[in-house]
PDB file of C-alpha atoms and ligand atoms in Angstrom:
ATOM      1  CA  MET X   1      21.751  40.179 -10.250  1.00  0.00           C
ATOM      2  CA  ARG X   2      19.822  43.443  -9.931  1.00  0.00           C
ATOM      3  CA  ILE X   3      18.361  44.093  -6.506  1.00  0.00           C
ATOM      4  CA  ASP X   4      14.816  44.600  -7.829  1.00  0.00           C
ATOM      5  CA  LYS X   5      15.094  41.282  -9.721  1.00  0.00           C
ATOM      6  CA  PHE X   6      16.295  39.550  -6.553  1.00  0.00           C
ATOM      7  CA  LEU X   7      13.356  40.985  -4.591  1.00  0.00           C
ATOM      8  CA  THR X   8      10.745  39.909  -7.146  1.00  0.00           C
ATOM      9  CA  GLU X   9      12.294  36.462  -7.741  1.00  0.00           C
ATOM     10  CA  THR X  10      12.296  35.713  -4.035  1.00  0.00           C
ATOM     11  CA  GLY X  11       8.632  36.725  -3.913  1.00  0.00           C
ATOM     12  CA  THR X  12       9.478  39.521  -1.484  1.00  0.00           C
ATOM     13  CA  CYS X  13       7.647  42.310  -3.351  1.00  0.00           C
ATOM     14  CA  THR X  14       6.793  43.661  -6.786  1.00  0.00           C
ATOM     15  CA  ARG X  15       9.264  45.602  -8.904  1.00  0.00           C
ATOM     16  CA  SER X  16       7.562  48.919  -8.187  1.00  0.00           C
ATOM     17  CA  GLU X  17       7.425  48.173  -4.434  1.00  0.00           C
ATOM     18  CA  ALA X  18      11.150  47.405  -4.605  1.00  0.00           C
ATOM     19  CA  GLY X  19      11.807  50.877  -6.041  1.00  0.00           C
ATOM     20  CA  LYS X  20       9.680  52.518  -3.325  1.00  0.00           C
ATOM     21  CA  ALA X  21      11.327  50.515  -0.531  1.00  0.00           C
ATOM     22  CA  VAL X  22      14.782  51.480  -1.808  1.00  0.00           C
ATOM     23  CA  ARG X  23      13.822  55.182  -1.890  1.00  0.00           C
ATOM     24  CA  ARG X  24      12.587  54.938   1.707  1.00  0.00           C
ATOM     25  CA  GLY X  25      15.893  53.378   2.793  1.00  0.00           C
ATOM     26  CA  ASP X  26      14.150  50.078   3.645  1.00  0.00           C
ATOM     27  CA  VAL X  27      16.607  47.900   1.715  1.00  0.00           C
ATOM     28  CA  LEU X  28      20.061  47.180   3.134  1.00  0.00           C
ATOM     29  CA  LEU X  29      22.816  45.415   1.217  1.00  0.00           C
ATOM     30  CA  ASN X  30      25.539  44.101   3.517  1.00  0.00           C
ATOM     31  CA  GLY X  31      24.398  46.577   6.167  1.00  0.00           C
ATOM     32  CA  ARG X  32      24.332  49.691   3.980  1.00  0.00           C
ATOM     33  CA  ALA X  33      21.210  51.376   2.537  1.00  0.00           C
ATOM     34  CA  VAL X  34      20.819  50.656  -1.175  1.00  0.00           C
ATOM     35  CA  ARG X  35      20.617  53.781  -3.362  1.00  0.00           C
ATOM     36  CA  SER X  36      19.123  52.317  -6.498  1.00  0.00           C
ATOM     37  CA  ALA X  37      17.014  49.220  -7.171  1.00  0.00           C
ATOM     38  CA  SER X  38      19.138  48.608 -10.254  1.00  0.00           C
ATOM     39  CA  GLU X  39      22.265  48.071  -8.140  1.00  0.00           C
ATOM     40  CA  GLN X  40      23.901  44.671  -8.618  1.00  0.00           C
ATOM     41  CA  MET X  41      24.294  42.041  -5.911  1.00  0.00           C
ATOM     42  CA  ASP X  42      25.482  38.452  -5.615  1.00  0.00           C
ATOM     43  CA  PRO X  43      22.567  36.386  -4.241  1.00  0.00           C
ATOM     44  CA  GLU X  44      24.926  33.647  -3.028  1.00  0.00           C
ATOM     45  CA  THR X  45      27.257  35.787  -0.939  1.00  0.00           C
ATOM     46  CA  ASP X  46      25.614  39.167  -0.223  1.00  0.00           C
ATOM     47  CA  THR X  47      23.187  39.766   2.654  1.00  0.00           C
ATOM     48  CA  LEU X  48      20.076  41.688   1.801  1.00  0.00           C
ATOM     49  CA  VAL X  49      17.643  42.961   4.431  1.00  0.00           C
ATOM     50  CA  PHE X  50      14.182  44.141   3.363  1.00  0.00           C
ATOM     51  CA  ARG X  51      12.169  46.099   5.961  1.00  0.00           C
ATOM     52  CA  GLY X  52      14.220  44.530   8.741  1.00  0.00           C
ATOM     53  CA  GLU X  53      13.917  40.935   7.391  1.00  0.00           C
ATOM     54  CA  PRO X  54      16.939  39.118   5.915  1.00  0.00           C
ATOM     55  CA  ILE X  55      15.886  37.668   2.546  1.00  0.00           C
ATOM     56  CA  VAL X  56      17.284  34.254   1.666  1.00  0.00           C
ATOM     57  CA  TYR X  57      17.798  33.582  -2.023  1.00  0.00           C
ATOM     58  CA  ARG X  58      15.996  30.515  -3.234  1.00  0.00           C
ATOM     59  CA  LYS X  59      16.568  29.272  -6.727  1.00  0.00           C
ATOM     60  CA  PHE X  60      13.287  27.419  -6.387  1.00  0.00           C
ATOM     61  CA  THR X  61      10.330  28.001  -4.127  1.00  0.00           C
ATOM     62  CA  TYR X  62       8.659  25.213  -2.128  1.00  0.00           C
ATOM     63  CA  ILE X  63       5.441  25.852  -0.271  1.00  0.00           C
ATOM     64  CA  VAL X  64       3.129  23.625   1.727  1.00  0.00           C
ATOM     65  CA  LEU X  65      -0.500  24.686   1.663  1.00  0.00           C
ATOM     66  CA  ASN X  66      -3.323  23.237   3.733  1.00  0.00           C
ATOM     67  CA  LYS X  67      -5.974  22.991   1.036  1.00  0.00           C
ATOM     68  CA  PRO X  68      -9.542  23.710   2.093  1.00  0.00           C
ATOM     69  CA  GLU X  69     -12.557  21.975   0.593  1.00  0.00           C
ATOM     70  CA  GLY X  70     -13.938  23.468  -2.630  1.00  0.00           C
ATOM     71  CA  VAL X  71     -10.589  24.744  -3.931  1.00  0.00           C
ATOM     72  CA  VAL X  72      -9.068  23.113  -7.000  1.00  0.00           C
ATOM     73  CA  SER X  73      -5.448  21.946  -7.374  1.00  0.00           C
ATOM     74  CA  ALA X  74      -4.842  23.649 -10.682  1.00  0.00           C
ATOM     75  CA  THR X  75      -3.117  26.787 -11.851  1.00  0.00           C
ATOM     76  CA  GLU X  76      -6.137  28.133 -13.745  1.00  0.00           C
ATOM     77  CA  ASP X  77      -9.777  27.283 -13.490  1.00  0.00           C
ATOM     78  CA  GLY X  78     -13.192  28.915 -13.277  1.00  0.00           C
ATOM     79  CA  ASP X  79     -13.142  27.973  -9.570  1.00  0.00           C
ATOM     80  CA  VAL X  80     -10.837  29.190  -6.804  1.00  0.00           C
ATOM     81  CA  THR X  81      -7.455  27.487  -7.207  1.00  0.00           C
ATOM     82  CA  VAL X  82      -4.739  26.732  -4.668  1.00  0.00           C
ATOM     83  CA  LEU X  83      -2.677  29.553  -6.223  1.00  0.00           C
ATOM     84  CA  ASP X  84      -5.434  32.061  -5.452  1.00  0.00           C
ATOM     85  CA  LEU X  85      -4.729  31.406  -1.758  1.00  0.00           C
ATOM     86  CA  LEU X  86      -1.179  32.760  -2.033  1.00  0.00           C
ATOM     87  CA  PRO X  87      -0.206  36.427  -1.774  1.00  0.00           C
ATOM     88  CA  GLU X  88       0.163  38.294  -5.047  1.00  0.00           C
ATOM     89  CA  GLN X  89       3.954  38.351  -5.118  1.00  0.00           C
ATOM     90  CA  LEU X  90       4.067  34.536  -4.891  1.00  0.00           C
ATOM     91  CA  GLN X  91       1.541  34.204  -7.686  1.00  0.00           C
ATOM     92  CA  ARG X  92       4.164  35.613 -10.043  1.00  0.00           C
ATOM     93  CA  LEU X  93       6.679  32.811  -9.398  1.00  0.00           C
ATOM     94  CA  SER X  94       5.199  30.228 -11.834  1.00  0.00           C
ATOM     95  CA  LEU X  95       4.327  27.878  -8.989  1.00  0.00           C
ATOM     96  CA  PHE X  96       2.172  24.829  -9.648  1.00  0.00           C
ATOM     97  CA  PRO X  97       0.788  22.063  -7.445  1.00  0.00           C
ATOM     98  CA  CYS X  98       2.898  18.905  -7.384  1.00  0.00           C
ATOM     99  CA  GLY X  99       0.098  16.368  -7.868  1.00  0.00           C
ATOM    100  CA  ARG X 100      -3.637  16.950  -7.668  1.00  0.00           C
ATOM    101  CA  LEU X 101      -6.147  16.635  -4.901  1.00  0.00           C
ATOM    102  CA  ASP X 102      -9.839  16.422  -5.708  1.00  0.00           C
ATOM    103  CA  LYS X 103     -11.988  19.467  -5.031  1.00  0.00           C
ATOM    104  CA  TYR X 104     -13.478  17.945  -1.870  1.00  0.00           C
ATOM    105  CA  THR X 105     -10.103  16.659  -0.575  1.00  0.00           C
ATOM    106  CA  VAL X 106      -8.318  18.788   2.030  1.00  0.00           C
ATOM    107  CA  GLY X 107      -4.757  18.939   3.341  1.00  0.00           C
ATOM    108  CA  PHE X 108      -1.183  18.828   2.093  1.00  0.00           C
ATOM    109  CA  VAL X 109      -0.480  20.415  -1.276  1.00  0.00           C
ATOM    110  CA  LEU X 110       3.104  21.013  -2.328  1.00  0.00           C
ATOM    111  CA  LEU X 111       3.536  24.062  -4.556  1.00  0.00           C
ATOM    112  CA  THR X 112       6.828  24.574  -6.335  1.00  0.00           C
ATOM    113  CA  ASN X 113       8.395  25.964  -9.490  1.00  0.00           C
ATOM    114  CA  ASN X 114      11.001  23.178  -9.628  1.00  0.00           C
ATOM    115  CA  GLY X 115       9.488  21.255 -12.542  1.00  0.00           C
ATOM    116  CA  ALA X 116      12.217  18.616 -12.782  1.00  0.00           C
ATOM    117  CA  LEU X 117      11.976  17.689  -9.096  1.00  0.00           C
ATOM    118  CA  ALA X 118       8.148  17.700  -9.172  1.00  0.00           C
ATOM    119  CA  HIS X 119       8.260  15.361 -12.157  1.00  0.00           C
ATOM    120  CA  ARG X 120      10.529  12.939 -10.286  1.00  0.00           C
ATOM    121  CA  LEU X 121       8.413  13.093  -7.108  1.00  0.00           C
ATOM    122  CA  LEU X 122       5.302  12.217  -9.093  1.00  0.00           C
ATOM    123  CA  SER X 123       6.855   9.426 -11.104  1.00  0.00           C
ATOM    124  CA  PRO X 124       5.664   6.008  -9.829  1.00  0.00           C
ATOM    125  CA  LYS X 125       9.195   4.659  -9.976  1.00  0.00           C
ATOM    126  CA  HIS X 126      10.283   6.966  -7.157  1.00  0.00           C
ATOM    127  CA  HIS X 127       7.681   5.416  -4.780  1.00  0.00           C
ATOM    128  CA  VAL X 128       7.055   8.649  -2.894  1.00  0.00           C
ATOM    129  CA  GLU X 129       4.647   7.938  -0.030  1.00  0.00           C
ATOM    130  CA  LYS X 130       1.466   9.966   0.272  1.00  0.00           C
ATOM    131  CA  CYS X 131      -0.553   9.396   3.412  1.00  0.00           C
ATOM    132  CA  TYR X 132      -4.253  10.229   3.663  1.00  0.00           C
ATOM    133  CA  ARG X 133      -6.744  10.187   6.515  1.00  0.00           C
ATOM    134  CA  PHE X 134     -10.254   9.253   5.534  1.00  0.00           C
ATOM    135  CA  ALA X 135     -13.715   8.416   6.790  1.00  0.00           C
ATOM    136  CA  ALA X 136     -16.013   5.984   5.016  1.00  0.00           C
ATOM    137  CA  ARG X 137     -19.789   5.614   4.782  1.00  0.00           C
ATOM    138  CA  SER X 138     -19.666   2.123   6.369  1.00  0.00           C
ATOM    139  CA  PRO X 139     -17.047   0.803   8.812  1.00  0.00           C
ATOM    140  CA  LEU X 140     -14.253  -1.081   7.058  1.00  0.00           C
ATOM    141  CA  SER X 141     -13.821  -4.677   8.161  1.00  0.00           C
ATOM    142  CA  ASP X 142     -10.364  -6.191   8.627  1.00  0.00           C
ATOM    143  CA  GLU X 143     -11.023  -8.141   5.466  1.00  0.00           C
ATOM    144  CA  GLY X 144     -11.976  -4.956   3.545  1.00  0.00           C
ATOM    145  CA  MET X 145      -8.783  -3.277   4.750  1.00  0.00           C
ATOM    146  CA  ALA X 146      -6.716  -6.303   3.707  1.00  0.00           C
ATOM    147  CA  ARG X 147      -8.293  -6.199   0.238  1.00  0.00           C
ATOM    148  CA  LEU X 148      -7.383  -2.528  -0.174  1.00  0.00           C
ATOM    149  CA  GLU X 149      -3.851  -3.259   1.001  1.00  0.00           C
ATOM    150  CA  ALA X 150      -3.378  -6.112  -1.465  1.00  0.00           C
ATOM    151  CA  GLY X 151      -4.674  -4.018  -4.382  1.00  0.00           C
ATOM    152  CA  VAL X 152      -8.102  -3.693  -5.979  1.00  0.00           C
ATOM    153  CA  ASP X 153      -9.385  -3.258  -9.520  1.00  0.00           C
ATOM    154  CA  ILE X 154     -10.415   0.358 -10.065  1.00  0.00           C
ATOM    155  CA  GLY X 155     -11.730  -0.079 -13.585  1.00  0.00           C
ATOM    156  CA  GLY X 156      -9.071  -1.800 -15.619  1.00  0.00           C
ATOM    157  CA  TYR X 157      -6.182  -0.960 -13.281  1.00  0.00           C
ATOM    158  CA  ARG X 158      -5.057  -2.981 -10.268  1.00  0.00           C
ATOM    159  CA  THR X 159      -3.743  -0.725  -7.512  1.00  0.00           C
ATOM    160  CA  ALA X 160      -0.272  -1.375  -6.084  1.00  0.00           C
ATOM    161  CA  PRO X 161       0.035  -2.805  -2.550  1.00  0.00           C
ATOM    162  CA  CYS X 162      -0.442  -0.099   0.073  1.00  0.00           C
ATOM    163  CA  ARG X 163      -0.880   0.299   3.843  1.00  0.00           C
ATOM    164  CA  VAL X 164      -4.253   0.792   5.526  1.00  0.00           C
ATOM    165  CA  GLU X 165      -4.636   1.414   9.262  1.00  0.00           C
ATOM    166  CA  ARG X 166      -7.617   2.091  11.493  1.00  0.00           C
ATOM    167  CA  GLU X 167      -7.230   5.029  13.874  1.00  0.00           C
ATOM    168  CA  GLU X 168      -7.887   4.339  17.540  1.00  0.00           C
ATOM    169  CA  ASP X 169     -11.302   5.989  17.625  1.00  0.00           C
ATOM    170  CA  GLY X 170     -12.394   3.524  14.911  1.00  0.00           C
ATOM    171  CA  GLU X 171     -14.011   6.282  12.853  1.00  0.00           C
ATOM    172  CA  TYR X 172     -11.056   7.354  10.714  1.00  0.00           C
ATOM    173  CA  TYR X 173      -8.534   5.357   8.692  1.00  0.00           C
ATOM    174  CA  ARG X 174      -5.136   6.057   7.178  1.00  0.00           C
ATOM    175  CA  ILE X 175      -3.993   4.900   3.783  1.00  0.00           C
ATOM    176  CA  THR X 176      -0.449   5.260   2.469  1.00  0.00           C
ATOM    177  CA  LEU X 177      -0.008   5.089  -1.288  1.00  0.00           C
ATOM    178  CA  THR X 178       3.056   5.245  -3.505  1.00  0.00           C
ATOM    179  CA  GLU X 179       1.091   6.030  -6.654  1.00  0.00           C
ATOM    180  CA  GLY X 180      -1.559   8.566  -7.567  1.00  0.00           C
ATOM    181  CA  LYS X 181      -4.151   7.483 -10.084  1.00  0.00           C
ATOM    182  CA  TYR X 182      -7.106   9.732 -10.845  1.00  0.00           C
ATOM    183  CA  HIS X 183      -9.616   9.638  -7.909  1.00  0.00           C
ATOM    184  CA  GLN X 184      -7.605   6.682  -6.624  1.00  0.00           C
ATOM    185  CA  ILE X 185      -8.843   6.431  -3.038  1.00  0.00           C
ATOM    186  CA  LYS X 186     -12.415   7.232  -3.985  1.00  0.00           C
ATOM    187  CA  ARG X 187     -12.339   4.452  -6.577  1.00  0.00           C
ATOM    188  CA  MET X 188     -10.577   2.028  -4.214  1.00  0.00           C
ATOM    189  CA  LEU X 189     -13.354   2.465  -1.647  1.00  0.00           C
ATOM    190  CA  GLU X 190     -15.972   1.965  -4.344  1.00  0.00           C
ATOM    191  CA  ALA X 191     -14.184  -1.259  -5.310  1.00  0.00           C
ATOM    192  CA  VAL X 192     -14.946  -2.618  -1.830  1.00  0.00           C
ATOM    193  CA  ASP X 193     -18.580  -1.377  -1.959  1.00  0.00           C
ATOM    194  CA  ASN X 194     -17.965   1.614   0.253  1.00  0.00           C
ATOM    195  CA  LYS X 195     -17.712   5.379  -0.171  1.00  0.00           C
ATOM    196  CA  ILE X 196     -15.365   8.133   0.992  1.00  0.00           C
ATOM    197  CA  THR X 197     -17.077  10.746   3.180  1.00  0.00           C
ATOM    198  CA  PHE X 198     -13.925  12.690   4.176  1.00  0.00           C
ATOM    199  CA  LEU X 199     -10.424  12.744   2.683  1.00  0.00           C
ATOM    200  CA  GLU X 200      -7.371  14.641   3.919  1.00  0.00           C
ATOM    201  CA  ARG X 201      -3.766  14.295   2.767  1.00  0.00           C
ATOM    202  CA  ILE X 202      -1.709  14.354   5.960  1.00  0.00           C
ATOM    203  CA  SER X 203       1.783  13.798   4.601  1.00  0.00           C
ATOM    204  CA  PHE X 204       3.780  13.846   1.397  1.00  0.00           C
ATOM    205  CA  ALA X 205       7.198  12.165   1.047  1.00  0.00           C
ATOM    206  CA  GLY X 206       7.290  11.746   4.827  1.00  0.00           C
ATOM    207  CA  ILE X 207       6.721  15.490   5.423  1.00  0.00           C
ATOM    208  CA  ALA X 208       3.728  15.951   7.720  1.00  0.00           C
ATOM    209  CA  LEU X 209       1.060  18.579   7.153  1.00  0.00           C
ATOM    210  CA  PRO X 210       2.219  21.276   9.612  1.00  0.00           C
ATOM    211  CA  PRO X 211      -0.252  21.281  12.530  1.00  0.00           C
ATOM    212  CA  GLU X 212       0.001  25.068  12.875  1.00  0.00           C
ATOM    213  CA  LEU X 213      -1.521  25.604   9.418  1.00  0.00           C
ATOM    214  CA  SER X 214      -5.288  26.017   9.360  1.00  0.00           C
ATOM    215  CA  ARG X 215      -7.131  25.248   6.154  1.00  0.00           C
ATOM    216  CA  GLY X 216      -6.175  27.800   3.519  1.00  0.00           C
ATOM    217  CA  GLU X 217      -2.886  28.698   5.222  1.00  0.00           C
ATOM    218  CA  TRP X 218       0.586  28.067   3.816  1.00  0.00           C
ATOM    219  CA  ARG X 219       4.245  28.323   4.706  1.00  0.00           C
ATOM    220  CA  TYR X 220       7.623  27.811   3.004  1.00  0.00           C
ATOM    221  CA  LEU X 221       9.164  24.383   3.465  1.00  0.00           C
ATOM    222  CA  ASP X 222      12.174  24.631   5.767  1.00  0.00           C
ATOM    223  CA  GLU X 223      15.686  23.554   4.737  1.00  0.00           C
ATOM    224  CA  ASN X 224      15.275  20.024   6.160  1.00  0.00           C
ATOM    225  CA  GLU X 225      12.003  19.489   4.348  1.00  0.00           C
ATOM    226  CA  VAL X 226      13.484  20.670   1.037  1.00  0.00           C
ATOM    227  CA  LYS X 227      16.380  18.257   1.589  1.00  0.00           C
ATOM    228  CA  ILE X 228      13.894  15.394   2.123  1.00  0.00           C
ATOM    229  CA  LEU X 229      12.253  16.206  -1.219  1.00  0.00           C
ATOM    230  CA  GLU X 230      15.577  16.446  -3.014  1.00  0.00           C
ATOM    231  CA  ASP X 231      16.695  13.122  -1.540  1.00  0.00           C
ATOM    232  CA  HIS X 232      13.473  11.465  -2.706  1.00  0.00           C
ATOM    233  CA  GLY X 233      14.022  12.896  -6.177  1.00  0.00           C
ATOM    234  CA  LYS X 234      17.447  11.213  -6.305  1.00  0.00           C
ATOM    235  CA  LEU X 235      16.251   7.682  -5.445  1.00  0.00           C
TER     236      LEU X 235
HETATM  237  N1  URA M 301      -7.507   9.902  -4.063  1.00  0.00           N
HETATM  238  C1  URA M 301      -8.702  10.471  -4.315  1.00  0.00           C
HETATM  239  O1  URA M 301      -9.686   9.809  -4.569  1.00  0.00           O
HETATM  240  N2  URA M 301      -8.771  11.823  -4.266  1.00  0.00           N
HETATM  241  C2  URA M 301      -7.732  12.609  -3.967  1.00  0.00           C
HETATM  242  O2  URA M 301      -7.875  13.828  -3.905  1.00  0.00           O
HETATM  243  C3  URA M 301      -6.499  11.990  -3.692  1.00  0.00           C
HETATM  244  C4  URA M 301      -6.407  10.631  -3.760  1.00  0.00           C
END
């Protein structure tokens, strides 16, 4: 693979930046300065260092983003999208959000360009757990929580059994779903005569929203987290 291709595919920089970095001697292949961005390399076995940082080749990219309110989980829209929150070089990697959060919902969004894995993670038969923290207009009774857990009618569809817990402060709740119907939690609360006032996805497939990420921030998934996703995709 050409070095400039490697650098753009890993989201490290643009093609023209790659050329400039090479000319400045900022790109090392196996410890030696690269002379031309068109030089060939083997992404699996060669070590490439860009401006002092070793660049790991990833066939696919996996990113967790802490979605702020008002941003849409789409690739294109009149509004600000989750992709707009990524740096320019990552916007060229054909990433898309794996599942949608409503505009007002905040928290965990997985962005990837691994379409086959995303498809499996979203398929109801894989039972991938998504956990949300929410607040409601009126306190939920034990009976209301039990009704949500057993499944409610959200307009012609009966939701699958799920888990609902009350947090210790009594103000927030957690709900863990293995499916993802349109506006599901909003409609589930309406089915028990209540209303969502805050909704945050706090984990996806058992991967917690990283506490160091403020709203609008992102990071790559680490190797363990990618393995968790791949294992879920196999089930
Ligand atoms: N359920 C909802 O109602 N909204 C979301 O964004 C996610 C789940």
